[in-house]
């Protein structure tokens, strides 16, 4: 039997690289910080330590997800992700999503229990929902709004956030190749129902970002955009482990940054340990 050619071997390697990770979970890539809390970092460029994707994996059975907004707390301005954690005893926090020019109101629908930050409904087709009213619904799930109505989610969950869709459920990249690039922060879900806080430091198009996520061994199933550029933030502190990440001015959008407003997030998604008796 003739030995396989070098071309054949290289082709097989590429096939395995892009298809095996989605179906071959491995704990070797994850740094376990606590029950149901893991973090992983993937280098995108060997020549640059700053070019990476950082992912926090959160099991909703061990951690509560919470929406915090200055429209509810009454604060006069937003806070950095780190400040949100320090002020409200959160283990980690990430952007809640894009907000309006009043630096307060979410641009899609957003509710946290009885507090409605925004009743606005736009055309964005992704909604994250957590803390269900009943025991039959998942503790956390990202829904496609062309498959499930927003009214259904509002009727079944205490917390609902509508955002721009990146990856449709069952791993479908919904972005076409484009020119514009930026650092990105996203919320995602994996096949096991874990929430994923994702921060990409490199400037990439959203098509490239989605393709990279789908190729990583993280078993991602769906994702939504939260924010890009300087406003993108992720903070995590658990014991001695701390991560404080933020984007840069690479969005190509002109932003008025008077008084540092760009780095002040009016709305965040945070996590804190679930009561073991829940």
PDB file of C-alpha atoms in Angstrom:
ATOM      1  CA  UNK A   1       0.000   0.000   0.000  1.00  0.00           C
ATOM      2  CA  UNK A   2       1.383   3.411  -0.969  1.00  0.00           C
ATOM      3  CA  UNK A   3       1.971   5.868   1.902  1.00  0.00           C
ATOM      4  CA  UNK A   4      -0.392   8.863   1.929  1.00  0.00           C
ATOM      5  CA  UNK A   5       0.971  11.995   0.298  1.00  0.00           C
ATOM      6  CA  UNK A   6       1.953  15.119   2.206  1.00  0.00           C
ATOM      7  CA  UNK A   7      -0.929  17.001   0.573  1.00  0.00           C
ATOM      8  CA  UNK A   8      -3.387  14.379   1.780  1.00  0.00           C
ATOM      9  CA  UNK A   9      -2.038  14.522   5.347  1.00  0.00           C
ATOM     10  CA  UNK A  10      -2.206  18.326   5.421  1.00  0.00           C
ATOM     11  CA  UNK A  11      -5.770  18.246   4.105  1.00  0.00           C
ATOM     12  CA  UNK A  12      -6.786  15.741   6.768  1.00  0.00           C
ATOM     13  CA  UNK A  13      -5.207  17.931   9.473  1.00  0.00           C
ATOM     14  CA  UNK A  14      -7.202  20.962   8.336  1.00  0.00           C
ATOM     15  CA  UNK A  15     -10.417  18.972   8.338  1.00  0.00           C
ATOM     16  CA  UNK A  16      -9.756  17.784  11.891  1.00  0.00           C
ATOM     17  CA  UNK A  17      -8.824  21.314  13.001  1.00  0.00           C
ATOM     18  CA  UNK A  18     -12.112  22.819  11.932  1.00  0.00           C
ATOM     19  CA  UNK A  19     -14.565  20.015  12.589  1.00  0.00           C
ATOM     20  CA  UNK A  20     -13.365  17.931  15.524  1.00  0.00           C
ATOM     21  CA  UNK A  21     -13.331  20.683  18.214  1.00  0.00           C
ATOM     22  CA  UNK A  22     -17.080  21.226  17.944  1.00  0.00           C
ATOM     23  CA  UNK A  23     -17.772  17.645  18.973  1.00  0.00           C
ATOM     24  CA  UNK A  24     -14.788  16.761  21.188  1.00  0.00           C
ATOM     25  CA  UNK A  25     -15.073  18.490  24.563  1.00  0.00           C
ATOM     26  CA  UNK A  26     -11.872  18.674  26.593  1.00  0.00           C
ATOM     27  CA  UNK A  27     -11.213  20.029  30.056  1.00  0.00           C
ATOM     28  CA  UNK A  28      -7.511  20.486  29.320  1.00  0.00           C
ATOM     29  CA  UNK A  29      -8.050  23.941  27.826  1.00  0.00           C
ATOM     30  CA  UNK A  30      -9.952  25.230  30.854  1.00  0.00           C
ATOM     31  CA  UNK A  31      -8.562  26.676  34.065  1.00  0.00           C
ATOM     32  CA  UNK A  32     -11.031  25.768  36.789  1.00  0.00           C
ATOM     33  CA  UNK A  33     -11.526  28.646  39.245  1.00  0.00           C
ATOM     34  CA  UNK A  34     -14.494  27.388  41.233  1.00  0.00           C
ATOM     35  CA  UNK A  35     -17.468  25.048  40.976  1.00  0.00           C
ATOM     36  CA  UNK A  36     -19.029  25.743  37.605  1.00  0.00           C
ATOM     37  CA  UNK A  37     -16.583  28.531  36.761  1.00  0.00           C
ATOM     38  CA  UNK A  38     -13.775  28.076  34.237  1.00  0.00           C
ATOM     39  CA  UNK A  39     -11.658  30.349  32.056  1.00  0.00           C
ATOM     40  CA  UNK A  40      -9.688  29.702  28.860  1.00  0.00           C
ATOM     41  CA  UNK A  41      -7.469  31.882  26.692  1.00  0.00           C
ATOM     42  CA  UNK A  42      -6.748  31.201  23.036  1.00  0.00           C
ATOM     43  CA  UNK A  43      -3.879  32.953  21.272  1.00  0.00           C
ATOM     44  CA  UNK A  44      -4.695  34.282  17.819  1.00  0.00           C
ATOM     45  CA  UNK A  45      -1.236  35.499  16.927  1.00  0.00           C
ATOM     46  CA  UNK A  46       1.955  33.895  18.248  1.00  0.00           C
ATOM     47  CA  UNK A  47       3.803  37.168  17.679  1.00  0.00           C
ATOM     48  CA  UNK A  48       1.496  39.185  19.918  1.00  0.00           C
ATOM     49  CA  UNK A  49       0.467  38.360  23.474  1.00  0.00           C
ATOM     50  CA  UNK A  50      -2.337  40.914  23.200  1.00  0.00           C
ATOM     51  CA  UNK A  51      -4.033  39.054  20.356  1.00  0.00           C
ATOM     52  CA  UNK A  52      -6.308  36.538  22.015  1.00  0.00           C
ATOM     53  CA  UNK A  53      -9.819  35.368  22.830  1.00  0.00           C
ATOM     54  CA  UNK A  54     -10.631  35.006  26.520  1.00  0.00           C
ATOM     55  CA  UNK A  55     -13.665  32.926  27.484  1.00  0.00           C
ATOM     56  CA  UNK A  56     -15.316  32.554  30.877  1.00  0.00           C
ATOM     57  CA  UNK A  57     -17.533  29.460  31.130  1.00  0.00           C
ATOM     58  CA  UNK A  58     -20.354  29.720  33.669  1.00  0.00           C
ATOM     59  CA  UNK A  59     -22.609  26.882  34.790  1.00  0.00           C
ATOM     60  CA  UNK A  60     -25.980  28.483  35.666  1.00  0.00           C
ATOM     61  CA  UNK A  61     -26.610  25.691  38.193  1.00  0.00           C
ATOM     62  CA  UNK A  62     -23.739  27.107  40.261  1.00  0.00           C
ATOM     63  CA  UNK A  63     -23.952  30.806  39.385  1.00  0.00           C
ATOM     64  CA  UNK A  64     -26.737  33.345  39.220  1.00  0.00           C
ATOM     65  CA  UNK A  65     -26.768  35.708  36.261  1.00  0.00           C
ATOM     66  CA  UNK A  66     -27.950  39.224  36.974  1.00  0.00           C
ATOM     67  CA  UNK A  67     -28.726  42.374  34.985  1.00  0.00           C
ATOM     68  CA  UNK A  68     -27.620  45.635  36.589  1.00  0.00           C
ATOM     69  CA  UNK A  69     -28.552  49.067  35.228  1.00  0.00           C
ATOM     70  CA  UNK A  70     -28.038  52.624  36.410  1.00  0.00           C
ATOM     71  CA  UNK A  71     -31.673  53.193  35.450  1.00  0.00           C
ATOM     72  CA  UNK A  72     -32.495  50.896  38.390  1.00  0.00           C
ATOM     73  CA  UNK A  73     -29.713  51.718  40.858  1.00  0.00           C
ATOM     74  CA  UNK A  74     -30.175  55.477  40.399  1.00  0.00           C
ATOM     75  CA  UNK A  75     -26.472  56.126  39.817  1.00  0.00           C
ATOM     76  CA  UNK A  76     -25.717  59.363  37.980  1.00  0.00           C
ATOM     77  CA  UNK A  77     -23.330  57.641  35.556  1.00  0.00           C
ATOM     78  CA  UNK A  78     -22.225  54.206  34.441  1.00  0.00           C
ATOM     79  CA  UNK A  79     -19.285  52.253  35.794  1.00  0.00           C
ATOM     80  CA  UNK A  80     -16.514  50.137  34.360  1.00  0.00           C
ATOM     81  CA  UNK A  81     -17.066  46.384  34.513  1.00  0.00           C
ATOM     82  CA  UNK A  82     -14.627  46.250  37.415  1.00  0.00           C
ATOM     83  CA  UNK A  83     -16.465  48.978  39.309  1.00  0.00           C
ATOM     84  CA  UNK A  84     -19.787  47.185  38.810  1.00  0.00           C
ATOM     85  CA  UNK A  85     -18.272  44.071  40.382  1.00  0.00           C
ATOM     86  CA  UNK A  86     -16.770  45.958  43.297  1.00  0.00           C
ATOM     87  CA  UNK A  87     -19.914  47.964  44.022  1.00  0.00           C
ATOM     88  CA  UNK A  88     -22.347  45.035  43.786  1.00  0.00           C
ATOM     89  CA  UNK A  89     -20.318  42.029  44.947  1.00  0.00           C
ATOM     90  CA  UNK A  90     -20.154  40.364  41.543  1.00  0.00           C
ATOM     91  CA  UNK A  91     -17.554  37.773  40.608  1.00  0.00           C
ATOM     92  CA  UNK A  92     -17.591  38.796  36.936  1.00  0.00           C
ATOM     93  CA  UNK A  93     -19.306  41.338  34.700  1.00  0.00           C
ATOM     94  CA  UNK A  94     -19.636  42.011  31.008  1.00  0.00           C
ATOM     95  CA  UNK A  95     -21.456  44.576  28.855  1.00  0.00           C
ATOM     96  CA  UNK A  96     -25.227  44.284  28.852  1.00  0.00           C
ATOM     97  CA  UNK A  97     -25.328  45.353  25.219  1.00  0.00           C
ATOM     98  CA  UNK A  98     -25.365  48.505  23.128  1.00  0.00           C
ATOM     99  CA  UNK A  99     -27.034  51.588  24.606  1.00  0.00           C
ATOM    100  CA  UNK A 100     -28.614  54.810  23.373  1.00  0.00           C
ATOM    101  CA  UNK A 101     -27.113  58.306  23.294  1.00  0.00           C
ATOM    102  CA  UNK A 102     -28.529  58.999  26.765  1.00  0.00           C
ATOM    103  CA  UNK A 103     -25.855  56.603  28.102  1.00  0.00           C
ATOM    104  CA  UNK A 104     -28.570  54.746  29.994  1.00  0.00           C
ATOM    105  CA  UNK A 105     -31.148  53.010  27.822  1.00  0.00           C
ATOM    106  CA  UNK A 106     -30.519  49.671  26.132  1.00  0.00           C
ATOM    107  CA  UNK A 107     -31.272  49.821  22.401  1.00  0.00           C
ATOM    108  CA  UNK A 108     -33.329  46.625  22.433  1.00  0.00           C
ATOM    109  CA  UNK A 109     -35.703  45.133  24.959  1.00  0.00           C
ATOM    110  CA  UNK A 110     -34.262  44.723  28.472  1.00  0.00           C
ATOM    111  CA  UNK A 111     -35.954  43.743  31.714  1.00  0.00           C
ATOM    112  CA  UNK A 112     -34.721  42.559  35.096  1.00  0.00           C
ATOM    113  CA  UNK A 113     -37.626  41.332  37.207  1.00  0.00           C
ATOM    114  CA  UNK A 114     -39.983  44.285  37.691  1.00  0.00           C
ATOM    115  CA  UNK A 115     -37.517  46.838  36.308  1.00  0.00           C
ATOM    116  CA  UNK A 116     -37.847  47.603  32.599  1.00  0.00           C
ATOM    117  CA  UNK A 117     -34.750  49.423  31.358  1.00  0.00           C
ATOM    118  CA  UNK A 118     -36.071  49.432  27.794  1.00  0.00           C
ATOM    119  CA  UNK A 119     -39.439  48.346  26.417  1.00  0.00           C
ATOM    120  CA  UNK A 120     -38.197  49.056  22.886  1.00  0.00           C
ATOM    121  CA  UNK A 121     -38.332  46.144  20.461  1.00  0.00           C
ATOM    122  CA  UNK A 122     -36.087  46.308  17.427  1.00  0.00           C
ATOM    123  CA  UNK A 123     -35.270  43.888  14.625  1.00  0.00           C
ATOM    124  CA  UNK A 124     -32.406  42.140  16.431  1.00  0.00           C
ATOM    125  CA  UNK A 125     -32.999  38.403  16.424  1.00  0.00           C
ATOM    126  CA  UNK A 126     -31.245  37.205  19.586  1.00  0.00           C
ATOM    127  CA  UNK A 127     -32.487  37.319  23.164  1.00  0.00           C
ATOM    128  CA  UNK A 128     -30.774  35.987  26.271  1.00  0.00           C
ATOM    129  CA  UNK A 129     -33.104  34.882  29.045  1.00  0.00           C
ATOM    130  CA  UNK A 130     -32.368  33.688  32.556  1.00  0.00           C
ATOM    131  CA  UNK A 131     -34.028  33.086  35.919  1.00  0.00           C
ATOM    132  CA  UNK A 132     -37.241  31.428  34.659  1.00  0.00           C
ATOM    133  CA  UNK A 133     -40.553  31.620  36.515  1.00  0.00           C
ATOM    134  CA  UNK A 134     -40.981  27.837  36.493  1.00  0.00           C
ATOM    135  CA  UNK A 135     -38.798  24.769  36.928  1.00  0.00           C
ATOM    136  CA  UNK A 136     -39.331  23.426  33.412  1.00  0.00           C
ATOM    137  CA  UNK A 137     -37.364  26.118  31.575  1.00  0.00           C
ATOM    138  CA  UNK A 138     -33.549  26.297  31.294  1.00  0.00           C
ATOM    139  CA  UNK A 139     -31.880  28.531  33.889  1.00  0.00           C
ATOM    140  CA  UNK A 140     -30.106  30.324  31.021  1.00  0.00           C
ATOM    141  CA  UNK A 141     -30.656  30.208  27.291  1.00  0.00           C
ATOM    142  CA  UNK A 142     -30.092  32.348  24.203  1.00  0.00           C
ATOM    143  CA  UNK A 143     -33.117  32.257  21.913  1.00  0.00           C
ATOM    144  CA  UNK A 144     -33.527  33.063  18.215  1.00  0.00           C
ATOM    145  CA  UNK A 145     -36.403  35.507  17.853  1.00  0.00           C
ATOM    146  CA  UNK A 146     -37.289  34.185  14.420  1.00  0.00           C
ATOM    147  CA  UNK A 147     -38.007  30.877  16.174  1.00  0.00           C
ATOM    148  CA  UNK A 148     -39.493  32.048  19.505  1.00  0.00           C
ATOM    149  CA  UNK A 149     -41.424  35.249  20.181  1.00  0.00           C
ATOM    150  CA  UNK A 150     -40.109  37.873  22.570  1.00  0.00           C
ATOM    151  CA  UNK A 151     -43.514  37.866  24.297  1.00  0.00           C
ATOM    152  CA  UNK A 152     -43.063  34.177  25.120  1.00  0.00           C
ATOM    153  CA  UNK A 153     -39.709  34.871  26.775  1.00  0.00           C
ATOM    154  CA  UNK A 154     -41.076  37.832  28.723  1.00  0.00           C
ATOM    155  CA  UNK A 155     -43.894  35.634  30.014  1.00  0.00           C
ATOM    156  CA  UNK A 156     -41.507  32.878  31.132  1.00  0.00           C
ATOM    157  CA  UNK A 157     -38.345  34.613  32.372  1.00  0.00           C
ATOM    158  CA  UNK A 158     -37.523  37.293  34.938  1.00  0.00           C
ATOM    159  CA  UNK A 159     -34.562  38.571  32.911  1.00  0.00           C
ATOM    160  CA  UNK A 160     -34.556  39.125  29.141  1.00  0.00           C
ATOM    161  CA  UNK A 161     -32.064  41.014  26.956  1.00  0.00           C
ATOM    162  CA  UNK A 162     -32.494  41.509  23.203  1.00  0.00           C
ATOM    163  CA  UNK A 163     -29.255  41.909  21.244  1.00  0.00           C
ATOM    164  CA  UNK A 164     -27.768  41.576  17.775  1.00  0.00           C
ATOM    165  CA  UNK A 165     -27.336  37.961  16.693  1.00  0.00           C
ATOM    166  CA  UNK A 166     -23.908  36.599  15.799  1.00  0.00           C
ATOM    167  CA  UNK A 167     -24.398  32.837  15.617  1.00  0.00           C
ATOM    168  CA  UNK A 168     -27.829  31.257  15.230  1.00  0.00           C
ATOM    169  CA  UNK A 169     -28.568  28.167  17.290  1.00  0.00           C
ATOM    170  CA  UNK A 170     -26.960  25.047  15.912  1.00  0.00           C
ATOM    171  CA  UNK A 171     -23.806  26.926  14.907  1.00  0.00           C
ATOM    172  CA  UNK A 172     -24.881  29.056  11.940  1.00  0.00           C
ATOM    173  CA  UNK A 173     -22.724  32.117  11.266  1.00  0.00           C
ATOM    174  CA  UNK A 174     -25.219  34.862  10.419  1.00  0.00           C
ATOM    175  CA  UNK A 175     -22.695  37.496   9.282  1.00  0.00           C
ATOM    176  CA  UNK A 176     -21.394  38.058   5.771  1.00  0.00           C
ATOM    177  CA  UNK A 177     -17.718  39.021   5.245  1.00  0.00           C
ATOM    178  CA  UNK A 178     -17.271  42.766   5.698  1.00  0.00           C
ATOM    179  CA  UNK A 179     -14.432  45.273   5.991  1.00  0.00           C
ATOM    180  CA  UNK A 180     -14.968  46.882   9.374  1.00  0.00           C
ATOM    181  CA  UNK A 181     -13.104  45.355  12.324  1.00  0.00           C
ATOM    182  CA  UNK A 182     -13.140  45.872  16.074  1.00  0.00           C
ATOM    183  CA  UNK A 183     -12.371  44.244  19.406  1.00  0.00           C
ATOM    184  CA  UNK A 184     -15.453  42.337  20.507  1.00  0.00           C
ATOM    185  CA  UNK A 185     -17.299  41.215  23.606  1.00  0.00           C
ATOM    186  CA  UNK A 186     -20.075  38.648  23.232  1.00  0.00           C
ATOM    187  CA  UNK A 187     -22.439  36.436  25.188  1.00  0.00           C
ATOM    188  CA  UNK A 188     -22.746  32.828  24.073  1.00  0.00           C
ATOM    189  CA  UNK A 189     -24.126  29.441  25.048  1.00  0.00           C
ATOM    190  CA  UNK A 190     -22.565  26.004  24.653  1.00  0.00           C
ATOM    191  CA  UNK A 191     -24.136  22.602  24.059  1.00  0.00           C
ATOM    192  CA  UNK A 192     -24.244  21.904  27.814  1.00  0.00           C
ATOM    193  CA  UNK A 193     -26.248  25.070  28.526  1.00  0.00           C
ATOM    194  CA  UNK A 194     -23.351  27.012  30.041  1.00  0.00           C
ATOM    195  CA  UNK A 195     -23.147  30.774  29.591  1.00  0.00           C
ATOM    196  CA  UNK A 196     -19.965  32.004  27.910  1.00  0.00           C
ATOM    197  CA  UNK A 197     -18.564  35.499  28.461  1.00  0.00           C
ATOM    198  CA  UNK A 198     -16.266  36.105  25.469  1.00  0.00           C
ATOM    199  CA  UNK A 199     -13.719  38.866  24.896  1.00  0.00           C
ATOM    200  CA  UNK A 200     -11.638  39.160  21.721  1.00  0.00           C
ATOM    201  CA  UNK A 201      -8.772  41.657  21.961  1.00  0.00           C
ATOM    202  CA  UNK A 202      -7.853  41.514  18.274  1.00  0.00           C
ATOM    203  CA  UNK A 203      -9.583  43.703  15.721  1.00  0.00           C
ATOM    204  CA  UNK A 204     -11.607  41.320  13.546  1.00  0.00           C
ATOM    205  CA  UNK A 205     -14.694  41.379  11.381  1.00  0.00           C
ATOM    206  CA  UNK A 206     -17.737  39.733  12.925  1.00  0.00           C
ATOM    207  CA  UNK A 207     -17.669  37.054  10.220  1.00  0.00           C
ATOM    208  CA  UNK A 208     -14.075  36.197  11.179  1.00  0.00           C
ATOM    209  CA  UNK A 209     -14.933  36.337  14.867  1.00  0.00           C
ATOM    210  CA  UNK A 210     -17.790  33.869  14.438  1.00  0.00           C
ATOM    211  CA  UNK A 211     -15.685  31.490  12.368  1.00  0.00           C
ATOM    212  CA  UNK A 212     -12.944  31.488  14.996  1.00  0.00           C
ATOM    213  CA  UNK A 213     -15.434  30.744  17.769  1.00  0.00           C
ATOM    214  CA  UNK A 214     -16.935  27.887  15.782  1.00  0.00           C
ATOM    215  CA  UNK A 215     -13.455  26.399  15.257  1.00  0.00           C
ATOM    216  CA  UNK A 216     -12.473  26.527  18.946  1.00  0.00           C
ATOM    217  CA  UNK A 217     -12.953  23.476  21.224  1.00  0.00           C
ATOM    218  CA  UNK A 218     -15.602  25.215  23.335  1.00  0.00           C
ATOM    219  CA  UNK A 219     -18.740  23.531  21.961  1.00  0.00           C
ATOM    220  CA  UNK A 220     -20.435  26.848  21.213  1.00  0.00           C
ATOM    221  CA  UNK A 221     -23.978  26.601  19.867  1.00  0.00           C
ATOM    222  CA  UNK A 222     -25.147  30.240  19.657  1.00  0.00           C
ATOM    223  CA  UNK A 223     -23.921  33.779  20.390  1.00  0.00           C
ATOM    224  CA  UNK A 224     -25.009  37.403  20.477  1.00  0.00           C
ATOM    225  CA  UNK A 225     -23.093  40.675  20.097  1.00  0.00           C
ATOM    226  CA  UNK A 226     -22.784  42.880  23.153  1.00  0.00           C
ATOM    227  CA  UNK A 227     -20.334  45.647  22.239  1.00  0.00           C
ATOM    228  CA  UNK A 228     -17.231  46.482  20.220  1.00  0.00           C
ATOM    229  CA  UNK A 229     -14.205  48.749  20.464  1.00  0.00           C
ATOM    230  CA  UNK A 230     -13.419  50.832  23.547  1.00  0.00           C
ATOM    231  CA  UNK A 231     -16.768  50.044  25.152  1.00  0.00           C
ATOM    232  CA  UNK A 232     -16.158  46.280  25.155  1.00  0.00           C
ATOM    233  CA  UNK A 233     -15.247  45.110  28.665  1.00  0.00           C
ATOM    234  CA  UNK A 234     -14.874  41.933  30.704  1.00  0.00           C
ATOM    235  CA  UNK A 235     -13.871  41.740  34.348  1.00  0.00           C
ATOM    236  CA  UNK A 236     -13.437  38.654  36.532  1.00  0.00           C
ATOM    237  CA  UNK A 237     -11.991  38.208  39.998  1.00  0.00           C
ATOM    238  CA  UNK A 238     -12.140  34.934  41.893  1.00  0.00           C
ATOM    239  CA  UNK A 239      -9.653  34.491  44.709  1.00  0.00           C
ATOM    240  CA  UNK A 240      -6.189  35.380  43.423  1.00  0.00           C
ATOM    241  CA  UNK A 241      -7.260  35.143  39.775  1.00  0.00           C
ATOM    242  CA  UNK A 242      -8.146  38.433  38.096  1.00  0.00           C
ATOM    243  CA  UNK A 243      -8.843  39.475  34.504  1.00  0.00           C
ATOM    244  CA  UNK A 244      -9.619  43.048  33.470  1.00  0.00           C
ATOM    245  CA  UNK A 245     -10.076  43.476  29.712  1.00  0.00           C
ATOM    246  CA  UNK A 246     -11.256  46.363  27.562  1.00  0.00           C
ATOM    247  CA  UNK A 247     -11.235  47.254  23.877  1.00  0.00           C
ATOM    248  CA  UNK A 248      -9.755  50.176  21.970  1.00  0.00           C
ATOM    249  CA  UNK A 249     -10.760  52.961  19.587  1.00  0.00           C
ATOM    250  CA  UNK A 250     -10.733  50.679  16.551  1.00  0.00           C
ATOM    251  CA  UNK A 251     -14.424  50.690  15.625  1.00  0.00           C
ATOM    252  CA  UNK A 252     -14.077  53.532  13.140  1.00  0.00           C
ATOM    253  CA  UNK A 253     -16.979  55.290  14.877  1.00  0.00           C
ATOM    254  CA  UNK A 254     -16.606  58.826  16.107  1.00  0.00           C
ATOM    255  CA  UNK A 255     -17.408  58.788  19.841  1.00  0.00           C
ATOM    256  CA  UNK A 256     -17.651  61.727  22.211  1.00  0.00           C
ATOM    257  CA  UNK A 257     -15.532  60.601  25.145  1.00  0.00           C
ATOM    258  CA  UNK A 258     -15.964  63.657  27.337  1.00  0.00           C
ATOM    259  CA  UNK A 259     -15.615  62.839  31.046  1.00  0.00           C
ATOM    260  CA  UNK A 260     -14.643  59.293  30.163  1.00  0.00           C
ATOM    261  CA  UNK A 261     -18.207  58.287  29.290  1.00  0.00           C
ATOM    262  CA  UNK A 262     -17.052  55.669  26.802  1.00  0.00           C
ATOM    263  CA  UNK A 263     -15.607  53.448  29.518  1.00  0.00           C
ATOM    264  CA  UNK A 264     -18.661  53.795  31.757  1.00  0.00           C
ATOM    265  CA  UNK A 265     -21.135  50.992  31.161  1.00  0.00           C
ATOM    266  CA  UNK A 266     -24.754  51.808  32.062  1.00  0.00           C
ATOM    267  CA  UNK A 267     -25.877  48.173  31.866  1.00  0.00           C
ATOM    268  CA  UNK A 268     -24.024  44.940  32.615  1.00  0.00           C
ATOM    269  CA  UNK A 269     -24.589  41.232  32.980  1.00  0.00           C
ATOM    270  CA  UNK A 270     -22.935  39.979  36.146  1.00  0.00           C
ATOM    271  CA  UNK A 271     -22.598  36.706  38.021  1.00  0.00           C
ATOM    272  CA  UNK A 272     -22.496  35.756  41.688  1.00  0.00           C
ATOM    273  CA  UNK A 273     -22.492  32.327  43.420  1.00  0.00           C
ATOM    274  CA  UNK A 274     -25.824  30.556  43.612  1.00  0.00           C
ATOM    275  CA  UNK A 275     -27.081  29.619  47.053  1.00  0.00           C
ATOM    276  CA  UNK A 276     -26.422  25.887  47.409  1.00  0.00           C
ATOM    277  CA  UNK A 277     -29.897  25.542  48.937  1.00  0.00           C
ATOM    278  CA  UNK A 278     -31.608  26.889  45.816  1.00  0.00           C
TER     279      UNK A 278
END
